[in-house]
Amino acid sequence: MSFSSAGYQLLPVLPELVLAVGAMALLMLGAYRGEETTRIVTSLAVVLLVVTGVLVLMLPAGKLTTFGGSFIVDDFARFLKVLAIIGSAATLILSAEFLSDPSRRVFEYSILVLLSTLGMMVLISAADLIMLYLGLELMSLALYVVAASNRDNAKSTEAGLKYFVLGALSSGMLLYGASLVYGFTGTVDFAGIAAAVKTGSVGIVFGLVFLLAGLCFKVSAVPFHMWTPDVYEGAPTPVTAFFASAPKVAALAVFTRVTLTAFPGIVPQWQQILVFVAIASMALGSFAAIGQRNIKRLMAYSSIGHMGFALVGLASGTVEGAQGVLVYIAIYVAMTLGSFAVILSMKRNGQPMEEISDFAGLSRTNPLLAFFFAMLLFSLAGIPPLAGFFAKWYVFVAAIKAGLFTLAVIGVLTSVVGAFYYLTIVKVMYFDEPAGQIEPMRMELRTVLAVAGIFNIFFFVYPGPLVSVATAAAKSLF
């Protein structure tokens, strides 16, 4: 192979190579210079993510493949890679205060976020079952460590251990499903599987069920959601913000690619699974959150519900459905990062405030913060004309066009139930007696909140760019 042809072969993976080499270089810097490099490593990690995002956007247009077709870069991959990178970069910005504490100066934190992002990018571009598993494990192994990164806290250690044990179980189920699919089709390539799966033989359907079970765990969909509330509550808050944003993008991306490109011949079989999972996730996410007192646990159940809404679009199995999923996840990431910027800013006397009652009277002590948080909560509830309303609109319209009327009706009803617990927080902020003054908001938190809040409030003015990019990305799958 000539040097030029080898270079062309590696062109589709250039952003991943830059991210991997950069992460290794930062690891060496931290290892040789010690804990005092934490701040500079974090800053350089954000710069590295920005460079990686720019490289993704600069790749040649059209569909690029390498490694024998197992790694694919199309409009779908580009859109979701940039979204995952935005989620990871915003998380590192939100983590600045957490890492500035002398007892928590761990430069490895930023390296683990970079390596997890690398896994997400591989996962988003996976075009066969082996690449899918490599990306999934690279993403997950870093997440297990990050969950337990606050070693002096028993809850954080417990969160990491629970996530690891249940994650290992889900990986086993996914591998078993992949081996069944390979056994009955004779190939691990998504295009090859699609060609072989013209009829839904029992073995292939069994393999598909196990495969989707493993992926449901990664998006924390019911009935594989059990880890989410404990891990969200136990992990340090910046880590929870990370879990709630970027990994969800990658997991939904691979969920969409597997179902639509590897199993387009047996839509009715996987549609049944997705309809059940979507209804169960929406229902549990809406009802279980009502009794929560801890804001991070409430966000965990909210996340389960939102993944259910996203899967409503995917269950339709159409271009409109895929477009709905992409618009939904983009808006969801913005809403989540903005909400966690508020949660991270809730501090009194240096202690984080995580109970919903701690938000009492926030509108009187910090009216601007309360306004932005209320807008984000209204958006999460799906109230027009905020961005969250349009996210749900696109997935419900796709479901109705595909004839899934019952699913759309249940989605609307659970959305109404979910609005109750979001409005409860707004009521606490605006009508309860103030619980006390909070510390001034740090600049990096203010920046993330401002960007997320303005996007969320003014999305309806000019939704065109996001919708058109999502439509092009969805069409590239079909």
Tab-separated table of C-alpha atoms in Angstrom:
chain	number	residue	atom	x	y	z
A	1	MET	CA	0.000	0.000	0.000
A	2	SER	CA	1.415	3.401	-0.968
A	3	PHE	CA	1.766	6.182	1.604
A	4	SER	CA	-0.942	8.321	-0.073
A	5	SER	CA	-3.498	5.487	-0.157
A	6	ALA	CA	-2.756	4.681	3.502
A	7	GLY	CA	-3.306	8.343	4.322
A	8	TYR	CA	-6.649	8.305	2.490
A	9	GLN	CA	-7.650	5.155	4.408
A	10	LEU	CA	-6.962	6.946	7.699
A	11	LEU	CA	-8.687	10.211	6.703
A	12	PRO	CA	-12.149	9.201	8.092
A	13	VAL	CA	-10.575	8.441	11.508
A	14	LEU	CA	-8.403	11.598	11.622
A	15	PRO	CA	-10.497	13.317	14.367
A	16	GLU	CA	-10.371	10.144	16.497
A	17	LEU	CA	-6.594	9.797	15.992
A	18	VAL	CA	-6.011	13.437	16.991
A	19	LEU	CA	-8.196	12.988	20.095
A	20	ALA	CA	-6.427	9.740	21.096
A	21	VAL	CA	-2.901	11.137	20.606
A	22	GLY	CA	-3.863	14.381	22.377
A	23	ALA	CA	-5.323	12.469	25.343
A	24	MET	CA	-2.128	10.395	25.639
A	25	ALA	CA	0.028	13.557	25.490
A	26	LEU	CA	-2.040	15.184	28.261
A	27	LEU	CA	-1.759	11.989	30.313
A	28	MET	CA	2.052	12.153	30.038
A	29	LEU	CA	2.007	15.842	31.001
A	30	GLY	CA	-0.059	15.071	34.116
A	31	ALA	CA	1.993	12.001	35.025
A	32	TYR	CA	5.312	13.890	34.920
A	33	ARG	CA	4.170	17.222	36.395
A	34	GLY	CA	1.751	15.951	39.062
A	35	GLU	CA	-1.533	17.255	40.445
A	36	GLU	CA	-0.732	20.963	39.982
A	37	THR	CA	-1.301	20.460	36.224
A	38	THR	CA	-5.026	19.720	36.787
A	39	ARG	CA	-6.146	23.178	35.665
A	40	ILE	CA	-3.969	23.341	32.551
A	41	VAL	CA	-4.833	19.732	31.575
A	42	THR	CA	-8.546	20.580	31.833
A	43	SER	CA	-8.119	23.736	29.718
A	44	LEU	CA	-6.079	21.865	27.075
A	45	ALA	CA	-8.669	19.049	27.064
A	46	VAL	CA	-11.391	21.575	26.139
A	47	VAL	CA	-9.142	23.005	23.375
A	48	LEU	CA	-8.463	19.453	22.109
A	49	LEU	CA	-12.220	18.736	21.939
A	50	VAL	CA	-12.798	21.958	19.978
A	51	VAL	CA	-10.015	21.005	17.515
A	52	THR	CA	-11.521	17.511	17.156
A	53	GLY	CA	-14.953	19.018	16.446
A	54	VAL	CA	-13.492	21.303	13.774
A	55	LEU	CA	-11.744	18.295	12.144
A	56	VAL	CA	-15.062	16.382	12.072
A	57	LEU	CA	-16.705	19.302	10.249
A	58	MET	CA	-13.754	19.626	7.824
A	59	LEU	CA	-13.887	15.998	6.625
A	60	PRO	CA	-14.871	15.662	2.917
A	61	ALA	CA	-18.621	15.652	2.256
A	62	GLY	CA	-20.506	12.442	1.483
A	63	LYS	CA	-20.040	8.949	2.868
A	64	LEU	CA	-16.509	7.890	3.896
A	65	THR	CA	-15.600	4.366	5.025
A	66	THR	CA	-12.426	2.682	6.242
A	67	PHE	CA	-11.210	-0.508	7.989
A	68	GLY	CA	-13.004	-2.689	5.453
A	69	GLY	CA	-16.292	-0.807	5.815
A	70	SER	CA	-16.532	-1.254	9.594
A	71	PHE	CA	-16.054	2.494	10.262
A	72	ILE	CA	-18.367	4.923	8.490
A	73	VAL	CA	-18.515	8.731	8.409
A	74	ASP	CA	-21.753	10.123	6.966
A	75	ASP	CA	-23.947	13.150	7.740
A	76	PHE	CA	-25.549	11.196	10.595
A	77	ALA	CA	-22.164	10.506	12.211
A	78	ARG	CA	-20.938	14.090	11.719
A	79	PHE	CA	-24.028	15.595	13.362
A	80	LEU	CA	-23.911	13.331	16.409
A	81	LYS	CA	-20.121	13.484	16.857
A	82	VAL	CA	-20.246	17.278	17.039
A	83	LEU	CA	-23.135	17.035	19.523
A	84	ALA	CA	-21.232	14.541	21.713
A	85	ILE	CA	-18.118	16.762	21.611
A	86	ILE	CA	-20.213	19.811	22.657
A	87	GLY	CA	-21.628	17.787	25.571
A	88	SER	CA	-18.163	16.663	26.712
A	89	ALA	CA	-16.577	20.118	26.361
A	90	ALA	CA	-19.436	21.762	28.283
A	91	THR	CA	-19.057	19.137	31.032
A	92	LEU	CA	-15.342	19.941	31.421
A	93	ILE	CA	-16.206	23.647	31.653
A	94	LEU	CA	-18.837	22.846	34.319
A	95	SER	CA	-16.232	20.745	36.209
A	96	ALA	CA	-13.763	23.642	36.688
A	97	GLU	CA	-14.899	24.467	40.236
A	98	PHE	CA	-15.104	20.788	41.243
A	99	LEU	CA	-11.490	20.247	40.118
A	100	SER	CA	-10.209	23.458	41.745
A	101	ASP	CA	-10.766	21.989	45.248
A	102	PRO	CA	-7.291	21.000	46.605
A	103	SER	CA	-8.640	17.621	47.792
A	104	ARG	CA	-9.982	16.811	44.290
A	105	ARG	CA	-7.134	17.890	42.034
A	106	VAL	CA	-7.131	14.866	39.749
A	107	PHE	CA	-5.825	15.580	36.250
A	108	GLU	CA	-6.978	12.072	35.230
A	109	TYR	CA	-10.602	13.259	35.307
A	110	SER	CA	-10.225	15.275	32.079
A	111	ILE	CA	-8.263	12.440	30.396
A	112	LEU	CA	-11.066	9.976	31.222
A	113	VAL	CA	-13.662	12.348	29.744
A	114	LEU	CA	-11.523	12.587	26.562
A	115	LEU	CA	-11.144	8.793	26.290
A	116	SER	CA	-14.866	8.300	26.904
A	117	THR	CA	-15.579	10.846	24.133
A	118	LEU	CA	-13.222	8.909	21.844
A	119	GLY	CA	-15.309	5.784	22.557
A	120	MET	CA	-18.494	7.728	21.741
A	121	MET	CA	-17.081	8.854	18.393
A	122	VAL	CA	-16.083	5.283	17.484
A	123	LEU	CA	-19.539	4.087	18.566
A	124	ILE	CA	-21.344	6.699	16.448
A	125	SER	CA	-19.344	5.614	13.342
A	126	ALA	CA	-19.601	1.856	13.974
A	127	ALA	CA	-20.845	-0.049	10.909
A	128	ASP	CA	-20.373	-3.577	12.241
A	129	LEU	CA	-20.898	-5.402	15.544
A	130	ILE	CA	-17.183	-5.583	16.451
A	131	MET	CA	-16.603	-1.838	16.032
A	132	LEU	CA	-19.828	-1.233	17.969
A	133	TYR	CA	-18.536	-3.271	20.908
A	134	LEU	CA	-15.093	-1.619	20.852
A	135	GLY	CA	-16.644	1.854	20.945
A	136	LEU	CA	-19.149	0.902	23.633
A	137	GLU	CA	-16.505	-0.532	25.968
A	138	LEU	CA	-14.063	2.355	25.443
A	139	MET	CA	-16.862	4.769	26.327
A	140	SER	CA	-18.144	2.732	29.298
A	141	LEU	CA	-14.850	1.811	31.013
A	142	ALA	CA	-13.939	5.493	31.377
A	143	LEU	CA	-17.448	6.256	32.674
A	144	TYR	CA	-17.201	3.578	35.419
A	145	VAL	CA	-14.030	5.220	36.772
A	146	VAL	CA	-15.392	8.773	36.496
A	147	ALA	CA	-18.542	7.768	38.444
A	148	ALA	CA	-16.356	6.737	41.406
A	149	SER	CA	-13.878	9.630	41.007
A	150	ASN	CA	-14.755	11.173	44.394
A	151	ARG	CA	-12.988	8.393	46.328
A	152	ASP	CA	-13.569	9.874	49.805
A	153	ASN	CA	-17.341	9.776	49.322
A	154	ALA	CA	-19.080	6.444	50.045
A	155	LYS	CA	-22.015	7.305	47.746
A	156	SER	CA	-19.686	8.059	44.821
A	157	THR	CA	-17.794	4.767	45.287
A	158	GLU	CA	-21.107	2.896	45.517
A	159	ALA	CA	-22.343	4.619	42.339
A	160	GLY	CA	-19.210	3.552	40.426
A	161	LEU	CA	-19.484	-0.042	41.646
A	162	LYS	CA	-23.202	-0.341	40.819
A	163	TYR	CA	-22.637	1.124	37.374
A	164	PHE	CA	-19.710	-1.223	36.739
A	165	VAL	CA	-21.520	-4.431	37.811
A	166	LEU	CA	-24.711	-3.629	35.869
A	167	GLY	CA	-22.653	-2.351	32.917
A	168	ALA	CA	-20.769	-5.659	32.765
A	169	LEU	CA	-24.119	-7.497	32.747
A	170	SER	CA	-25.419	-5.341	29.893
A	171	SER	CA	-22.192	-5.858	27.894
A	172	GLY	CA	-22.605	-9.618	28.316
A	173	MET	CA	-26.190	-9.455	27.020
A	174	LEU	CA	-25.133	-7.308	24.067
A	175	LEU	CA	-22.299	-9.713	23.174
A	176	TYR	CA	-24.617	-12.715	23.428
A	177	GLY	CA	-27.083	-11.002	21.095
A	178	ALA	CA	-24.275	-10.077	18.673
A	179	SER	CA	-23.018	-13.693	18.620
A	180	LEU	CA	-26.548	-14.976	17.873
A	181	VAL	CA	-26.973	-12.462	15.034
A	182	TYR	CA	-23.565	-13.456	13.633
A	183	GLY	CA	-24.412	-17.166	13.976
A	184	PHE	CA	-27.664	-16.863	12.029
A	185	THR	CA	-26.507	-14.371	9.370
A	186	GLY	CA	-22.830	-15.331	8.961
A	187	THR	CA	-21.661	-11.704	9.079
A	188	VAL	CA	-21.011	-8.913	11.596
A	189	ASP	CA	-21.323	-6.118	9.006
A	190	PHE	CA	-24.577	-4.090	9.284
A	191	ALA	CA	-25.081	-4.057	5.486
A	192	GLY	CA	-24.462	-7.823	5.343
A	193	ILE	CA	-26.878	-8.432	8.225
A	194	ALA	CA	-29.528	-6.309	6.455
A	195	ALA	CA	-29.099	-8.417	3.286
A	196	ALA	CA	-29.342	-11.681	5.249
A	197	VAL	CA	-32.288	-10.636	7.432
A	198	LYS	CA	-35.186	-10.740	4.994
A	199	THR	CA	-37.325	-12.885	7.265
A	200	GLY	CA	-37.379	-12.734	11.021
A	201	SER	CA	-36.193	-16.228	11.976
A	202	VAL	CA	-36.494	-17.058	15.682
A	203	GLY	CA	-32.708	-17.061	16.208
A	204	ILE	CA	-32.245	-13.617	14.655
A	205	VAL	CA	-35.132	-12.159	16.689
A	206	PHE	CA	-33.604	-13.621	19.884
A	207	GLY	CA	-30.251	-12.068	18.971
A	208	LEU	CA	-31.950	-8.736	18.241
A	209	VAL	CA	-33.725	-8.787	21.629
A	210	PHE	CA	-30.436	-9.300	23.515
A	211	LEU	CA	-28.678	-6.693	21.366
A	212	LEU	CA	-31.378	-4.103	22.068
A	213	ALA	CA	-31.380	-5.007	25.789
A	214	GLY	CA	-27.683	-4.085	25.985
A	215	LEU	CA	-28.341	-0.790	24.173
A	216	CYS	CA	-31.392	-0.010	26.372
A	217	PHE	CA	-29.069	-0.161	29.383
A	218	LYS	CA	-26.804	2.471	27.841
A	219	VAL	CA	-29.693	4.905	27.211
A	220	SER	CA	-31.173	3.989	30.661
A	221	ALA	CA	-34.506	2.887	29.205
A	222	VAL	CA	-36.968	0.796	31.272
A	223	PRO	CA	-36.574	-2.069	32.282
A	224	PHE	CA	-32.764	-1.537	32.248
A	225	HIS	CA	-32.885	1.797	34.098
A	226	MET	CA	-32.217	0.565	37.657
A	227	TRP	CA	-28.689	2.018	37.851
A	228	THR	CA	-29.651	5.543	36.813
A	229	PRO	CA	-31.125	7.184	39.988
A	230	ASP	CA	-28.401	5.797	42.308
A	231	VAL	CA	-25.524	6.683	39.967
A	232	TYR	CA	-26.917	10.171	39.233
A	233	GLU	CA	-27.301	10.879	42.969
A	234	GLY	CA	-24.026	9.278	44.105
A	235	ALA	CA	-21.644	10.558	41.420
A	236	PRO	CA	-20.187	14.092	41.752
A	237	THR	CA	-22.597	16.601	40.128
A	238	PRO	CA	-20.327	17.491	37.130
A	239	VAL	CA	-20.052	13.739	36.408
A	240	THR	CA	-23.835	13.435	36.580
A	241	ALA	CA	-24.072	16.278	34.038
A	242	PHE	CA	-21.686	14.305	31.794
A	243	PHE	CA	-23.715	11.080	32.138
A	244	ALA	CA	-26.915	12.949	31.307
A	245	SER	CA	-25.564	14.507	28.085
A	246	ALA	CA	-22.795	13.146	25.830
A	247	PRO	CA	-23.047	9.339	26.454
A	248	LYS	CA	-26.808	9.538	25.788
A	249	VAL	CA	-26.038	11.030	22.354
A	250	ALA	CA	-23.714	8.141	21.434
A	251	ALA	CA	-26.036	5.447	22.787
A	252	LEU	CA	-29.071	6.827	20.917
A	253	ALA	CA	-26.927	7.158	17.770
A	254	VAL	CA	-25.929	3.503	17.776
A	255	PHE	CA	-29.499	2.484	18.711
A	256	THR	CA	-30.747	4.340	15.626
A	257	ARG	CA	-28.027	3.036	13.297
A	258	VAL	CA	-28.407	-0.610	14.371
A	259	THR	CA	-32.184	-0.729	14.006
A	260	LEU	CA	-32.454	1.250	10.749
A	261	THR	CA	-29.392	-0.039	8.855
A	262	ALA	CA	-28.873	-3.606	10.156
A	263	PHE	CA	-32.508	-4.699	10.610
A	264	PRO	CA	-34.646	-2.742	8.105
A	265	GLY	CA	-36.188	-6.029	6.875
A	266	ILE	CA	-37.827	-6.890	10.204
A	267	VAL	CA	-39.220	-3.540	11.332
A	268	PRO	CA	-42.404	-5.043	12.914
A	269	GLN	CA	-40.274	-7.237	15.235
A	270	TRP	CA	-38.086	-4.473	16.672
A	271	GLN	CA	-40.912	-1.949	16.519
A	272	GLN	CA	-42.813	-3.993	19.145
A	273	ILE	CA	-39.782	-3.907	21.462
A	274	LEU	CA	-39.270	-0.153	21.032
A	275	VAL	CA	-42.969	0.644	21.559
A	276	PHE	CA	-42.953	-1.303	24.849
A	277	VAL	CA	-39.648	0.249	26.026
A	278	ALA	CA	-40.776	3.784	25.045
A	279	ILE	CA	-44.128	3.487	26.883
A	280	ALA	CA	-42.498	1.949	29.992
A	281	SER	CA	-39.759	4.629	30.073
A	282	MET	CA	-42.181	7.526	29.618
A	283	ALA	CA	-44.537	6.173	32.291
A	284	LEU	CA	-41.860	5.368	34.876
A	285	GLY	CA	-39.957	8.600	34.189
A	286	SER	CA	-43.137	10.616	34.731
A	287	PHE	CA	-44.634	8.875	37.779
A	288	ALA	CA	-41.484	7.861	39.721
A	289	ALA	CA	-40.099	11.423	39.684
A	290	ILE	CA	-43.145	12.850	41.510
A	291	GLY	CA	-42.021	11.647	44.953
A	292	GLN	CA	-38.349	12.645	44.621
A	293	ARG	CA	-36.823	15.167	47.034
A	294	ASN	CA	-33.266	15.153	45.647
A	295	ILE	CA	-32.840	17.234	42.466
A	296	LYS	CA	-30.254	14.821	40.948
A	297	ARG	CA	-32.544	11.806	41.458
A	298	LEU	CA	-35.370	13.806	39.885
A	299	MET	CA	-33.116	14.567	36.880
A	300	ALA	CA	-32.358	10.830	36.646
A	301	TYR	CA	-36.047	9.937	36.303
A	302	SER	CA	-36.482	12.894	33.955
A	303	SER	CA	-33.666	11.455	31.807
A	304	ILE	CA	-35.370	8.019	31.729
A	305	GLY	CA	-38.601	9.681	30.583
A	306	HIS	CA	-36.846	11.735	27.898
A	307	MET	CA	-35.145	8.649	26.459
A	308	GLY	CA	-38.644	7.137	26.195
A	309	PHE	CA	-39.822	10.179	24.214
A	310	ALA	CA	-36.788	9.947	21.893
A	311	LEU	CA	-37.504	6.243	21.263
A	312	VAL	CA	-41.074	7.183	20.188
A	313	GLY	CA	-39.515	8.728	17.071
A	314	LEU	CA	-37.252	5.742	16.459
A	315	ALA	CA	-40.174	3.291	16.827
A	316	SER	CA	-41.758	4.769	13.684
A	317	GLY	CA	-38.833	3.379	11.627
A	318	THR	CA	-39.060	6.236	9.080
A	319	VAL	CA	-36.889	9.153	7.938
A	320	GLU	CA	-39.186	11.522	9.875
A	321	GLY	CA	-38.692	9.372	12.973
A	322	ALA	CA	-34.888	9.432	12.679
A	323	GLN	CA	-34.999	13.202	12.113
A	324	GLY	CA	-37.214	13.556	15.213
A	325	VAL	CA	-34.704	11.575	17.314
A	326	LEU	CA	-31.827	13.826	16.164
A	327	VAL	CA	-33.697	17.078	16.864
A	328	TYR	CA	-34.817	15.664	20.225
A	329	ILE	CA	-31.349	14.650	21.425
A	330	ALA	CA	-29.814	18.010	20.345
A	331	ILE	CA	-32.433	19.995	22.299
A	332	TYR	CA	-32.256	17.547	25.236
A	333	VAL	CA	-28.471	18.065	25.566
A	334	ALA	CA	-28.940	21.869	25.679
A	335	MET	CA	-31.722	21.640	28.291
A	336	THR	CA	-29.753	19.191	30.455
A	337	LEU	CA	-26.468	21.136	30.435
A	338	GLY	CA	-28.320	24.348	31.310
A	339	SER	CA	-30.161	22.642	34.180
A	340	PHE	CA	-26.961	21.191	35.624
A	341	ALA	CA	-25.256	24.592	35.425
A	342	VAL	CA	-28.011	25.822	37.775
A	343	ILE	CA	-27.736	22.775	40.075
A	344	LEU	CA	-23.937	23.232	40.306
A	345	SER	CA	-24.362	26.914	41.204
A	346	MET	CA	-26.553	26.065	44.226
A	347	LYS	CA	-24.025	26.438	47.074
A	348	ARG	CA	-24.233	27.870	50.586
A	349	ASN	CA	-21.140	28.213	52.777
A	350	GLY	CA	-19.197	26.073	50.297
A	351	GLN	CA	-21.688	23.179	50.593
A	352	PRO	CA	-23.670	21.984	47.537
A	353	MET	CA	-27.488	22.180	47.844
A	354	GLU	CA	-29.125	19.125	46.251
A	355	GLU	CA	-32.581	19.021	47.850
A	356	ILE	CA	-35.517	20.552	45.970
A	357	SER	CA	-36.440	22.463	49.153
A	358	ASP	CA	-33.076	24.305	48.877
A	359	PHE	CA	-34.449	26.136	45.811
A	360	ALA	CA	-37.100	27.841	47.974
A	361	GLY	CA	-37.523	31.549	47.220
A	362	LEU	CA	-34.720	31.582	44.621
A	363	SER	CA	-36.730	34.106	42.564
A	364	ARG	CA	-36.286	36.690	45.354
A	365	THR	CA	-32.608	36.056	46.135
A	366	ASN	CA	-31.457	35.494	42.527
A	367	PRO	CA	-34.250	36.411	40.055
A	368	LEU	CA	-32.231	35.921	36.830
A	369	LEU	CA	-31.041	32.427	37.822
A	370	ALA	CA	-34.594	31.458	38.841
A	371	PHE	CA	-35.973	32.755	35.507
A	372	PHE	CA	-33.509	30.746	33.394
A	373	PHE	CA	-34.056	27.589	35.454
A	374	ALA	CA	-37.848	28.004	35.221
A	375	MET	CA	-37.565	28.346	31.415
A	376	LEU	CA	-35.422	25.191	31.237
A	377	LEU	CA	-37.917	23.296	33.408
A	378	PHE	CA	-40.848	24.486	31.265
A	379	SER	CA	-38.879	23.324	28.215
A	380	LEU	CA	-38.202	19.899	29.763
A	381	ALA	CA	-41.953	19.668	30.380
A	382	GLY	CA	-42.597	20.426	26.693
A	383	ILE	CA	-44.453	23.737	27.110
A	384	PRO	CA	-44.630	25.915	23.939
A	385	PRO	CA	-42.998	27.945	22.493
A	386	LEU	CA	-39.803	26.663	24.164
A	387	ALA	CA	-37.379	24.265	22.430
A	388	GLY	CA	-38.565	21.224	24.419
A	389	PHE	CA	-42.035	21.536	22.868
A	390	PHE	CA	-40.601	21.242	19.344
A	391	ALA	CA	-38.465	18.237	20.387
A	392	LYS	CA	-41.625	16.354	21.395
A	393	TRP	CA	-43.598	17.696	18.436
A	394	TYR	CA	-41.210	16.120	15.893
A	395	VAL	CA	-41.204	12.652	17.515
A	396	PHE	CA	-44.992	12.590	18.044
A	397	VAL	CA	-45.689	13.694	14.443
A	398	ALA	CA	-43.365	10.910	13.179
A	399	ALA	CA	-45.222	8.346	15.331
A	400	ILE	CA	-48.638	9.545	14.063
A	401	LYS	CA	-47.467	9.423	10.407
A	402	ALA	CA	-46.305	5.825	11.009
A	403	GLY	CA	-49.744	4.907	12.399
A	404	LEU	CA	-48.581	4.537	16.025
A	405	PHE	CA	-51.530	6.532	17.399
A	406	THR	CA	-51.703	4.805	20.794
A	407	LEU	CA	-47.982	5.425	21.395
A	408	ALA	CA	-48.357	9.148	20.560
A	409	VAL	CA	-51.423	9.521	22.842
A	410	ILE	CA	-49.632	7.801	25.754
A	411	GLY	CA	-46.622	10.056	25.104
A	412	VAL	CA	-48.752	13.199	25.352
A	413	LEU	CA	-50.469	11.963	28.546
A	414	THR	CA	-47.180	11.063	30.294
A	415	SER	CA	-45.803	14.438	29.212
A	416	VAL	CA	-48.665	16.103	31.107
A	417	VAL	CA	-47.867	14.005	34.223
A	418	GLY	CA	-44.170	14.906	33.891
A	419	ALA	CA	-45.060	18.608	33.760
A	420	PHE	CA	-46.345	18.289	37.359
A	421	TYR	CA	-42.937	17.678	38.963
A	422	TYR	CA	-41.178	20.320	36.862
A	423	LEU	CA	-43.833	22.856	37.866
A	424	THR	CA	-43.395	21.813	41.518
A	425	ILE	CA	-39.793	23.104	41.390
A	426	VAL	CA	-40.970	26.353	39.770
A	427	LYS	CA	-43.575	26.716	42.541
A	428	VAL	CA	-40.859	26.190	45.205
A	429	MET	CA	-38.656	28.853	43.572
A	430	TYR	CA	-41.372	31.467	43.129
A	431	PHE	CA	-43.856	30.977	45.988
A	432	ASP	CA	-41.964	29.516	48.979
A	433	GLU	CA	-40.122	31.585	51.577
A	434	PRO	CA	-36.401	32.053	50.719
A	435	ALA	CA	-34.142	29.393	52.263
A	436	GLY	CA	-31.155	31.756	52.271
A	437	GLN	CA	-28.682	33.470	49.950
A	438	ILE	CA	-26.591	31.282	47.613
A	439	GLU	CA	-22.977	31.953	46.626
A	440	PRO	CA	-22.348	34.061	43.478
A	441	MET	CA	-22.415	32.041	40.258
A	442	ARG	CA	-19.027	31.305	38.686
A	443	MET	CA	-18.260	32.650	35.201
A	444	GLU	CA	-18.034	29.231	33.490
A	445	LEU	CA	-21.421	28.161	34.909
A	446	ARG	CA	-22.924	31.474	33.821
A	447	THR	CA	-21.601	30.972	30.273
A	448	VAL	CA	-23.059	27.466	29.882
A	449	LEU	CA	-26.395	28.556	31.383
A	450	ALA	CA	-26.613	31.643	29.140
A	451	VAL	CA	-25.902	29.684	25.933
A	452	ALA	CA	-28.298	26.829	26.842
A	453	GLY	CA	-30.984	29.219	28.111
A	454	ILE	CA	-30.927	31.536	25.079
A	455	PHE	CA	-30.960	28.563	22.660
A	456	ASN	CA	-33.897	27.107	24.579
A	457	ILE	CA	-35.980	30.309	24.726
A	458	PHE	CA	-35.347	31.568	21.179
A	459	PHE	CA	-35.224	28.258	19.287
A	460	PHE	CA	-38.750	28.836	17.882
A	461	VAL	CA	-37.580	32.067	16.172
A	462	TYR	CA	-35.178	30.243	13.841
A	463	PRO	CA	-35.370	26.429	14.079
A	464	GLY	CA	-34.381	25.990	10.408
A	465	PRO	CA	-30.619	25.269	10.702
A	466	LEU	CA	-30.943	22.485	13.297
A	467	VAL	CA	-33.949	20.880	11.580
A	468	SER	CA	-32.352	20.943	8.097
A	469	VAL	CA	-29.055	19.455	9.383
A	470	ALA	CA	-31.017	16.769	11.285
A	471	THR	CA	-33.050	15.967	8.146
A	472	ALA	CA	-29.883	15.563	6.019
A	473	ALA	CA	-28.334	13.383	8.769
A	474	ALA	CA	-31.452	11.170	8.972
A	475	LYS	CA	-31.643	10.749	5.167
A	476	SER	CA	-28.011	9.532	5.074
A	477	LEU	CA	-29.131	6.404	6.965
A	478	PHE	CA	-31.675	5.335	4.347
